């Protein structure tokens, strides 16, 4: 039984991943892993009944015979194509599988949280019936029956809803499987603390139902996450090691630890261990979400990112940056994409200008948000975004639109930019970028199919707070890529970003040889005033 279960548990999720795409794996795994709560609860419910009816030896035969029949049926199951629904899959030789898993930080953090989760789930399954007897004065048989019934209902609902909910979240953002799992742990923690303070059997049962529902919400998302973060060539190995780790560090030790504490103190004190396990599971998964966030998949129908972008257009001596002349010059010189900066003028028009004050480009002071678009054009040759997108000489260019916003709350620039993009029919040739992760998040609501790049620099400027330098809000921005200060790019960072499939563009690279070096290191695009134009 043990060998069969271990082999089946390792191979089955890998087969399911080869049969279904990522977009529905949460629901598919929910159906598959529903067997855990339902089967476990049936063991509680039927085990006692069969033991009384036919004896414990015969009860084992009743449990084992269906397994034999199903095993025979598997002989006729058609082998699916390996990695059929995966793009850019990496082929890793079997001998290098464990080394690859150890270097995969997404996999390691997922499994570590899974160990803490299993520590709790396995220990609670063993000790809750005993807790009912000791602290709620319930007969052992009745306690096991009630707990089994609660586990069936909560496990069924939690597992099914967890898979469907995670799949739905995954359509709008990344790390959906871990976000749901971490959230369920943090909500479960206070409920578990309340459970240990209850002496009313009815209230205890209600709280146990909600606790198990929240715990089982994570079952299918976490197992889907395990197969999603590794190449298809080592999925079975990844599942095998995950199963080994969660049992070795989880439910193989938690019942014994609780028993030891109970012997030296009491069962209530022993059960308090699980508060730490619930917290650790949520904390580890949250750490992964924030510090090792994933990029959104590139939208269908979006622009194809070129290797070079002209920074604020092509502006040699005598040509002002961020003007129609600079963008036309870039197009004439053979550039395929330009980067430009946008702000809101005083009349609500989206204008193309870098600074908040036109002093540098015009020689006279004037705040952009206090002047009309027409006044900005007359004083400083500032074009509107609409003019650039509709200009005949620029119609063939892709455009990286950098949103110059530092506000936590919007001043309306995101909605205004989205309106211009829609009215000019430019969604297929535009990339959004910004240092402000909240601005990118707002843009994701207006134009979800336009790619977004989070701008990042380690420079200690006043407005570049530590949480921005450390990308601690990146997961909120739902970016498709990073636009990174080239001075912060290294081989180590290149490898880490590639492992998480985060494309990166580097700014502002002015040396052609340096640009070639960065492209060879893995950069997807170079933003430079000299790119393709020198």
Coordinates of C-alpha atoms in Angstrom, one line a residue:
X1 CA 0.0 0.0 0.0
X2 CA 2.8 2.4 1.0
X3 CA 4.8 1.8 -2.2
X4 CA 1.7 2.1 -4.4
X5 CA 0.6 5.3 -2.8
X6 CA 4.1 6.9 -3.0
X7 CA 4.4 6.0 -6.7
X8 CA 0.9 7.1 -7.6
X9 CA 1.2 10.3 -5.7
X10 CA 4.4 11.2 -7.5
X11 CA 3.3 10.4 -11.0
X12 CA -0.4 11.3 -11.1
X13 CA 0.0 15.2 -10.8
X14 CA 2.6 15.1 -13.5
X15 CA 0.2 13.2 -15.8
X16 CA -2.6 15.7 -15.1
X17 CA -0.3 18.6 -15.9
X18 CA 0.4 17.0 -19.3
X19 CA -3.3 16.6 -19.9
X20 CA -4.6 20.1 -18.9
X21 CA -3.2 23.7 -19.4
X22 CA -2.3 25.9 -16.5
X23 CA -5.5 27.9 -16.7
X24 CA -7.6 25.0 -15.4
X25 CA -5.1 23.0 -13.3
X26 CA -6.5 24.4 -10.0
X27 CA -9.9 22.9 -10.8
X28 CA -8.4 19.7 -12.1
X29 CA -6.2 19.2 -9.1
X30 CA -9.2 20.1 -6.9
X31 CA -11.1 17.1 -8.3
X32 CA -8.1 14.8 -7.9
X33 CA -7.1 15.9 -4.4
X34 CA -10.7 15.8 -3.2
X35 CA -9.9 12.2 -2.6
X36 CA -7.8 13.1 0.4
X37 CA -10.5 14.6 2.7
X38 CA -13.3 12.4 1.3
X39 CA -11.2 9.2 1.5
X40 CA -9.8 10.1 4.9
X41 CA -13.3 10.9 6.3
X42 CA -14.7 7.7 4.8
X43 CA -12.0 5.8 6.7
X44 CA -13.3 7.4 9.9
X45 CA -16.9 6.7 9.1
X46 CA -16.7 3.2 7.4
X47 CA -13.8 1.8 9.4
X48 CA -15.7 1.6 12.7
X49 CA -18.8 0.4 11.0
X50 CA -17.0 -2.4 9.1
X51 CA -15.0 -3.5 12.1
X52 CA -18.2 -4.1 14.0
X53 CA -20.0 -5.7 11.0
X54 CA -17.3 -8.0 9.6
X55 CA -14.2 -7.6 11.8
X56 CA -11.0 -5.6 11.2
X57 CA -9.3 -8.1 8.9
X58 CA -12.2 -8.2 6.5
X59 CA -12.4 -4.4 6.6
X60 CA -8.9 -4.2 5.1
X61 CA -10.1 -6.4 2.2
X62 CA -13.1 -4.2 1.6
X63 CA -10.8 -1.1 1.4
X64 CA -8.2 -2.8 -0.8
X65 CA -10.2 -4.5 -3.5
X66 CA -11.4 -1.3 -5.3
X67 CA -7.7 -0.2 -5.4
X68 CA -6.7 -3.4 -7.2
X69 CA -9.5 -3.0 -9.8
X70 CA -8.5 0.6 -10.4
X71 CA -4.9 -0.3 -10.7
X72 CA -5.8 -2.8 -13.4
X73 CA -7.8 -0.2 -15.3
X74 CA -4.7 2.1 -15.4
X75 CA -3.0 -0.4 -17.7
X76 CA -5.3 0.9 -20.5
X77 CA -4.6 4.6 -19.8
X78 CA -3.0 6.4 -22.8
X79 CA 0.3 8.1 -22.1
X80 CA 0.0 11.9 -22.7
X81 CA 2.6 13.9 -24.5
X82 CA 5.2 15.3 -22.0
X83 CA 4.9 19.1 -21.6
X84 CA 2.1 19.4 -24.1
X85 CA 0.8 22.6 -22.6
X86 CA 4.1 24.2 -21.6
X87 CA 6.0 26.8 -23.7
X88 CA 9.8 27.2 -23.6
X89 CA 10.1 24.1 -21.5
X90 CA 13.6 23.1 -20.4
X91 CA 14.9 19.6 -20.8
X92 CA 16.8 18.6 -17.7
X93 CA 18.6 15.2 -17.5
X94 CA 17.3 12.9 -14.7
X95 CA 20.8 12.9 -13.0
X96 CA 20.6 16.7 -12.6
X97 CA 17.0 16.8 -11.4
X98 CA 17.6 17.4 -7.7
X99 CA 20.3 20.0 -8.3
X100 CA 17.8 21.9 -10.5
X101 CA 15.1 21.7 -7.9
X102 CA 17.5 22.9 -5.2
X103 CA 18.3 26.0 -7.3
X104 CA 14.6 26.7 -8.1
X105 CA 13.7 29.1 -5.3
X106 CA 10.0 29.1 -6.3
X107 CA 9.9 25.4 -5.8
X108 CA 11.9 25.4 -2.6
X109 CA 9.7 28.0 -0.9
X110 CA 6.5 26.4 -2.1
X111 CA 7.5 23.0 -0.6
X112 CA 8.8 24.6 2.7
X113 CA 5.4 26.2 3.2
X114 CA 3.8 22.9 2.2
X115 CA 5.8 21.1 4.9
X116 CA 4.4 23.5 7.6
X117 CA 0.9 23.1 6.2
X118 CA 1.1 19.3 6.3
X119 CA 2.6 19.5 9.8
X120 CA -0.7 21.2 10.9
X121 CA -3.1 19.1 8.8
X122 CA -1.7 15.8 9.7
X123 CA -1.4 16.6 13.4
X124 CA -4.9 18.0 13.7
X125 CA -6.4 14.9 12.0
X126 CA -4.8 12.7 14.7
X127 CA -5.5 14.8 17.8
X128 CA -8.8 16.7 17.3
X129 CA -10.9 13.5 18.2
X130 CA -8.8 13.1 21.3
X131 CA -9.2 16.8 22.2
X132 CA -13.0 16.4 22.0
X133 CA -12.8 13.5 24.5
X134 CA -10.5 15.2 26.9
X135 CA -11.9 18.8 26.9
X136 CA -15.4 18.6 25.6
X137 CA -16.5 15.3 27.4
X138 CA -17.5 13.6 24.1
X139 CA -17.4 9.8 23.7
X140 CA -14.6 8.7 21.5
X141 CA -16.8 7.0 18.9
X142 CA -19.1 9.9 18.7
X143 CA -16.2 12.4 18.4
X144 CA -14.6 10.4 15.6
X145 CA -17.9 10.2 13.7
X146 CA -18.6 13.9 14.1
X147 CA -15.0 14.9 13.1
X148 CA -15.3 12.5 10.1
X149 CA -18.5 14.1 8.9
X150 CA -17.1 17.6 9.3
X151 CA -13.9 16.6 7.4
X152 CA -16.0 15.2 4.5
X153 CA -18.1 18.4 4.1
X154 CA -15.3 21.0 4.8
X155 CA -12.7 19.0 2.8
X156 CA -15.0 18.6 -0.2
X157 CA -16.1 22.3 -0.3
X158 CA -12.6 23.7 0.5
X159 CA -10.8 21.5 -2.1
X160 CA -13.3 22.2 -4.9
X161 CA -13.6 25.9 -4.2
X162 CA -9.9 26.4 -3.7
X163 CA -9.1 25.1 -7.2
X164 CA -11.8 27.1 -8.9
X165 CA -11.0 30.3 -6.9
X166 CA -7.2 30.0 -7.6
X167 CA -7.8 29.5 -11.4
X168 CA -10.0 32.6 -11.5
X169 CA -7.4 34.7 -9.6
X170 CA -4.7 33.4 -12.0
X171 CA -6.5 35.1 -14.9
X172 CA -5.9 38.5 -13.3
X173 CA -2.5 38.2 -11.7
X174 CA 0.5 36.0 -10.9
X175 CA 1.1 33.8 -7.9
X176 CA -2.6 33.3 -7.6
X177 CA -2.2 29.8 -6.1
X178 CA 0.1 30.9 -3.4
X179 CA -1.8 34.1 -2.7
X180 CA -5.0 32.1 -2.0
X181 CA -3.1 29.6 0.1
X182 CA -1.3 32.3 2.2
X183 CA -4.6 34.2 2.7
X184 CA -6.3 31.0 3.9
X185 CA -3.6 30.4 6.4
X186 CA -3.7 33.9 7.9
X187 CA -7.5 33.7 8.2
X188 CA -7.3 30.2 9.7
X189 CA -4.9 31.2 12.4
X190 CA -7.3 33.3 14.7
X191 CA -10.0 30.7 14.1
X192 CA -7.7 27.9 15.4
X193 CA -6.8 30.1 18.5
X194 CA -10.6 30.4 19.2
X195 CA -11.1 26.7 18.8
X196 CA -8.6 26.0 21.6
X197 CA -10.5 28.3 24.0
X198 CA -13.9 26.7 23.4
X199 CA -15.8 24.4 25.8
X200 CA -19.1 24.4 23.9
X201 CA -19.2 21.3 21.7
X202 CA -21.6 22.9 19.1
X203 CA -19.4 26.1 18.8
X204 CA -16.3 23.9 18.6
X205 CA -17.8 21.9 15.7
X206 CA -18.7 25.0 13.8
X207 CA -15.2 26.5 14.2
X208 CA -13.6 23.2 13.2
X209 CA -15.6 23.2 10.0
X210 CA -14.4 26.7 9.1
X211 CA -10.8 25.8 10.0
X212 CA -10.8 22.6 7.9
X213 CA -12.5 24.5 5.0
X214 CA -9.7 27.1 5.1
X215 CA -7.0 24.5 5.3
X216 CA -8.3 22.4 2.4
X217 CA -8.6 25.6 0.3
X218 CA -4.9 25.2 -0.2
X219 CA -4.7 21.6 -1.2
X220 CA -5.2 21.9 -5.0
X221 CA -3.6 25.3 -5.4
X222 CA -0.4 24.2 -3.7
X223 CA -0.1 20.9 -5.7
X224 CA -0.8 22.9 -8.9
X225 CA 2.0 25.3 -7.9
X226 CA 4.5 22.5 -7.4
X227 CA 4.0 21.3 -11.0
X228 CA 3.7 24.7 -12.5
X229 CA 7.1 26.0 -11.3
X230 CA 9.2 23.1 -12.6
X231 CA 10.0 21.9 -16.2
X232 CA 7.8 19.0 -17.4
X233 CA 10.9 16.8 -17.7
X234 CA 11.4 16.7 -13.9
X235 CA 7.8 17.0 -12.7
X236 CA 7.5 13.5 -11.3
X237 CA 10.8 14.0 -9.4
X238 CA 9.5 17.3 -8.1
X239 CA 6.3 15.7 -6.9
X240 CA 8.2 12.7 -5.4
X241 CA 10.5 15.0 -3.4
X242 CA 7.6 17.2 -2.3
X243 CA 5.7 14.2 -1.0
X244 CA 8.9 13.0 0.8
X245 CA 9.6 16.4 2.4
X246 CA 6.0 17.2 3.5
X247 CA 5.7 13.8 5.3
X248 CA 9.2 13.8 6.7
X249 CA 8.9 17.3 8.1
X250 CA 5.1 17.4 8.4
X251 CA 2.7 14.8 9.5
X252 CA 5.3 12.2 10.3
X253 CA 6.5 14.3 13.3
X254 CA 3.6 16.5 14.3
X255 CA 1.5 13.9 16.1
X256 CA 4.5 12.7 18.1
X257 CA 5.6 16.2 19.1
X258 CA 2.1 17.0 20.3
X259 CA 2.0 13.7 22.3
X260 CA 5.4 14.5 23.9
X261 CA 4.3 18.0 25.0
X262 CA 1.0 16.5 26.2
X263 CA 2.8 14.0 28.4
X264 CA 4.9 16.7 30.0
X265 CA 2.2 19.3 30.2
X266 CA -1.3 18.8 28.7
X267 CA -2.9 18.3 25.3
X268 CA -4.0 21.9 25.1
X269 CA -0.4 23.1 25.3
X270 CA 0.6 20.5 22.7
X271 CA -2.0 21.7 20.3
X272 CA -0.7 25.2 20.5
X273 CA 2.3 24.0 18.3
X274 CA 0.0 24.2 15.3
X275 CA -0.4 28.0 15.6
X276 CA 3.2 28.2 14.7
X277 CA 2.8 25.8 11.8
X278 CA -0.2 27.8 10.4
X279 CA 1.7 31.0 10.7
X280 CA 4.9 29.6 9.1
X281 CA 3.0 28.3 6.1
X282 CA 1.4 31.6 5.4
X283 CA 4.6 33.6 6.1
X284 CA 6.8 31.4 3.8
X285 CA 4.3 31.6 0.9
X286 CA 3.9 35.4 1.4
X287 CA 7.7 35.8 1.4
X288 CA 7.8 34.0 -2.0
X289 CA 5.0 36.3 -3.4
X290 CA 6.8 39.5 -2.4
X291 CA 10.5 38.8 -2.8
X292 CA 10.3 36.2 -5.7
X293 CA 7.3 37.5 -7.6
X294 CA 6.5 36.3 -11.1
X295 CA 5.9 38.3 -14.2
X296 CA 2.6 38.2 -16.0
X297 CA 2.6 36.2 -19.3
X298 CA 3.0 38.5 -22.3
X299 CA -0.5 39.4 -23.5
X300 CA -1.9 38.0 -26.8
X301 CA -1.9 40.5 -29.6
X302 CA 0.6 42.8 -27.8
X303 CA 3.6 44.3 -29.5
X304 CA 6.7 42.1 -30.0
X305 CA 9.4 43.7 -27.9
X306 CA 12.4 44.8 -30.1
X307 CA 16.0 44.5 -29.0
X308 CA 16.4 48.3 -29.0
X309 CA 14.4 51.3 -28.0
X310 CA 15.2 55.0 -28.6
X311 CA 15.2 56.8 -25.3
X312 CA 13.0 59.9 -25.7
X313 CA 13.4 59.6 -29.4
X314 CA 16.5 60.3 -31.5
X315 CA 17.8 63.7 -30.3
X316 CA 21.3 64.5 -31.4
X317 CA 22.6 68.1 -30.9
X318 CA 19.9 70.6 -32.0
X319 CA 16.9 68.2 -31.6
X320 CA 14.9 68.4 -28.4
X321 CA 14.0 65.2 -26.6
X322 CA 10.4 64.0 -26.4
X323 CA 9.3 66.0 -29.5
X324 CA 7.8 65.0 -32.8
X325 CA 11.1 65.9 -34.4
X326 CA 12.9 63.4 -32.2
X327 CA 10.4 60.6 -32.8
X328 CA 10.4 61.2 -36.6
X329 CA 14.2 61.1 -36.6
X330 CA 14.1 57.8 -34.8
X331 CA 11.8 56.3 -37.4
X332 CA 13.9 57.7 -40.3
X333 CA 17.1 56.2 -38.7
X334 CA 15.5 52.7 -38.6
X335 CA 14.4 52.5 -35.0
X336 CA 11.4 50.2 -34.3
X337 CA 10.5 51.5 -30.9
X338 CA 10.7 54.8 -29.0
X339 CA 10.5 55.5 -25.2
X340 CA 8.7 58.7 -24.1
X341 CA 7.5 60.3 -20.9
X342 CA 3.9 61.5 -20.3
X343 CA 2.3 63.8 -17.8
X344 CA -1.1 65.5 -17.4
X345 CA -1.3 69.1 -18.6
X346 CA -3.5 71.6 -16.7
X347 CA -6.4 71.1 -19.1
X348 CA -6.3 67.3 -18.7
X349 CA -4.5 66.5 -21.9
X350 CA -1.8 63.8 -21.9
X351 CA 1.5 65.6 -23.0
X352 CA 4.9 64.2 -23.7
X353 CA 7.4 65.7 -21.4
X354 CA 9.9 64.4 -18.8
X355 CA 10.2 67.1 -16.1
X356 CA 7.3 68.5 -14.1
X357 CA 8.8 72.0 -14.9
X358 CA 9.6 73.1 -18.4
X359 CA 12.6 75.2 -17.3
X360 CA 15.2 72.8 -18.6
X361 CA 13.8 72.5 -22.1
X362 CA 12.4 76.0 -22.6
X363 CA 14.6 78.2 -20.5
X364 CA 11.5 79.6 -18.7
X365 CA 9.8 78.3 -15.6
X366 CA 6.4 76.8 -15.8
X367 CA 4.7 73.8 -14.2
X368 CA 3.3 71.3 -16.6
X369 CA 0.1 70.7 -14.5
X370 CA -0.6 74.4 -14.5
X371 CA -0.3 75.0 -18.3
X372 CA -2.6 73.9 -21.1
X373 CA -1.4 71.6 -23.8
X374 CA -1.5 74.4 -26.3
X375 CA 0.6 76.7 -24.0
X376 CA 3.2 73.9 -23.5
X377 CA 3.5 73.4 -27.3
X378 CA 4.0 77.1 -27.8
X379 CA 6.5 77.6 -25.0
X380 CA 8.4 74.3 -25.1
X381 CA 7.4 72.4 -28.3
X382 CA 5.7 69.7 -26.1
X383 CA 3.5 67.4 -28.2
X384 CA 0.5 65.5 -26.9
X385 CA 0.5 61.7 -26.8
X386 CA -2.3 61.7 -29.3
X387 CA -0.3 63.7 -31.8
X388 CA 2.6 61.3 -31.5
X389 CA 0.5 58.2 -31.9
X390 CA -1.3 59.6 -34.9
X391 CA 1.6 61.2 -36.6
X392 CA 2.1 59.6 -40.1
X393 CA 5.9 59.4 -39.7
X394 CA 5.5 57.6 -36.3
X395 CA 2.7 55.2 -37.1
X396 CA 5.1 52.3 -37.7
X397 CA 6.8 52.8 -34.3
X398 CA 6.2 50.8 -31.1
X399 CA 5.9 53.2 -28.2
X400 CA 7.1 52.7 -24.6
X401 CA 4.8 55.1 -22.7
X402 CA 6.4 56.0 -19.3
X403 CA 3.8 57.3 -16.8
X404 CA 5.4 60.1 -14.7
X405 CA 3.4 59.6 -11.5
X406 CA 4.4 59.2 -7.9
X407 CA 1.0 59.3 -6.4
X408 CA -0.6 56.5 -4.3
X409 CA -4.0 57.8 -5.4
X410 CA -4.5 58.6 -9.0
X411 CA -4.7 62.1 -10.4
X412 CA -6.4 60.7 -13.5
X413 CA -3.4 60.2 -15.7
X414 CA -3.9 56.5 -16.1
X415 CA -7.5 56.9 -17.2
X416 CA -6.5 59.7 -19.6
X417 CA -3.7 57.7 -21.1
X418 CA -5.9 54.6 -21.5
X419 CA -8.5 56.8 -23.3
X420 CA -6.0 58.1 -25.8
X421 CA -4.7 54.6 -26.5
X422 CA -8.2 53.3 -27.1
X423 CA -9.3 56.3 -29.2
X424 CA -6.2 56.1 -31.4
X425 CA -6.4 52.3 -31.8
X426 CA -2.9 51.9 -30.5
X427 CA -3.2 49.1 -28.0
X428 CA -1.2 46.7 -30.2
X429 CA 1.9 49.0 -30.4
X430 CA 2.2 50.3 -26.8
X431 CA 4.0 49.2 -23.7
X432 CA 3.3 51.0 -20.4
X433 CA 6.1 51.7 -17.9
X434 CA 6.4 53.5 -14.6
X435 CA 8.4 53.7 -11.3
X436 CA 5.0 53.7 -9.6
X437 CA 3.7 50.2 -9.1
X438 CA 0.2 51.4 -8.1
X439 CA 0.0 53.4 -11.4
X440 CA 0.7 50.2 -13.3
X441 CA -1.9 48.3 -11.3
X442 CA -4.5 51.0 -12.1
X443 CA -3.5 50.7 -15.8
X444 CA -4.1 46.9 -15.6
X445 CA -7.8 47.6 -14.9
X446 CA -8.2 49.9 -17.9
X447 CA -6.1 48.0 -20.5
X448 CA -5.2 44.6 -19.2
X449 CA -3.9 43.4 -22.6
X450 CA -1.3 46.2 -22.9
X451 CA 2.0 45.0 -21.4
X452 CA 3.4 46.8 -18.4
X453 CA 7.0 47.3 -17.3
X454 CA 8.0 48.2 -13.7
X455 CA 10.9 50.7 -13.7
X456 CA 13.5 50.0 -11.0
X457 CA 16.7 51.6 -9.9
X458 CA 18.8 51.2 -6.8
X459 CA 19.7 54.9 -6.9
X460 CA 18.9 56.5 -3.5
X461 CA 16.8 59.4 -4.7
X462 CA 14.4 61.1 -2.4
X463 CA 11.3 59.8 -4.2
X464 CA 12.8 56.3 -4.7
X465 CA 11.9 54.9 -1.3
X466 CA 13.5 51.7 0.0
X467 CA 10.4 49.6 -0.8
X468 CA 10.6 50.8 -4.4
X469 CA 14.3 50.0 -4.7
X470 CA 13.7 46.5 -3.2
X471 CA 10.7 46.0 -5.5
X472 CA 8.5 45.1 -2.4
X473 CA 5.4 46.4 -4.2
X474 CA 6.1 44.7 -7.5
X475 CA 3.6 42.0 -7.0
X476 CA 0.9 44.6 -6.7
X477 CA 1.8 46.1 -10.1
X478 CA 1.2 42.8 -12.0
X479 CA 4.1 43.7 -14.4
X480 CA 5.0 41.8 -17.5
X481 CA 8.6 42.8 -17.3
X482 CA 11.2 45.0 -15.6
X483 CA 12.8 48.2 -17.0
X484 CA 16.0 48.2 -15.0
X485 CA 18.9 50.7 -14.5
X486 CA 21.7 49.1 -16.4
X487 CA 24.1 49.9 -13.5
X488 CA 22.3 47.4 -11.3
X489 CA 22.3 44.5 -13.8
X490 CA 24.6 41.6 -13.1
X491 CA 25.1 38.0 -14.1
X492 CA 23.5 36.9 -10.8
X493 CA 20.4 39.1 -11.3
X494 CA 20.2 38.0 -14.9
X495 CA 20.1 34.3 -13.8
X496 CA 17.5 35.0 -11.1
X497 CA 15.2 36.9 -13.4
X498 CA 15.5 34.3 -16.1
X499 CA 14.6 31.6 -13.5
X500 CA 11.4 33.5 -12.8
X501 CA 10.8 34.2 -16.5
X502 CA 10.9 38.0 -15.9
X503 CA 12.0 39.8 -19.1
X504 CA 14.2 42.8 -18.5
X505 CA 15.0 46.0 -20.5
X506 CA 18.0 48.1 -19.5
X507 CA 18.2 51.9 -19.5
X508 CA 20.0 54.1 -20.4
X509 CA 22.8 52.3 -22.2
X510 CA 24.9 54.7 -24.4
X511 CA 27.8 52.4 -25.5
X512 CA 27.1 50.0 -28.4
X513 CA 29.5 47.4 -27.1
X514 CA 27.9 47.5 -23.6
X515 CA 24.5 47.1 -25.2
X516 CA 25.7 43.9 -27.0
X517 CA 27.1 42.6 -23.8
X518 CA 23.9 43.0 -21.9
X519 CA 21.9 41.4 -24.7
X520 CA 24.2 38.4 -24.6
X521 CA 23.6 38.2 -20.8
X522 CA 19.9 37.8 -21.3
X523 CA 18.4 41.4 -21.5
X524 CA 15.3 41.4 -23.7
X525 CA 15.7 45.0 -24.8
X526 CA 18.1 48.0 -24.5
X527 CA 16.8 51.6 -24.1
X528 CA 19.4 54.0 -25.4
X529 CA 19.5 57.4 -27.2
X530 CA 22.0 55.7 -29.6
X531 CA 20.1 52.4 -30.2
X532 CA 20.0 51.5 -33.9
X533 CA 20.6 55.2 -34.7
X534 CA 24.3 55.8 -34.5

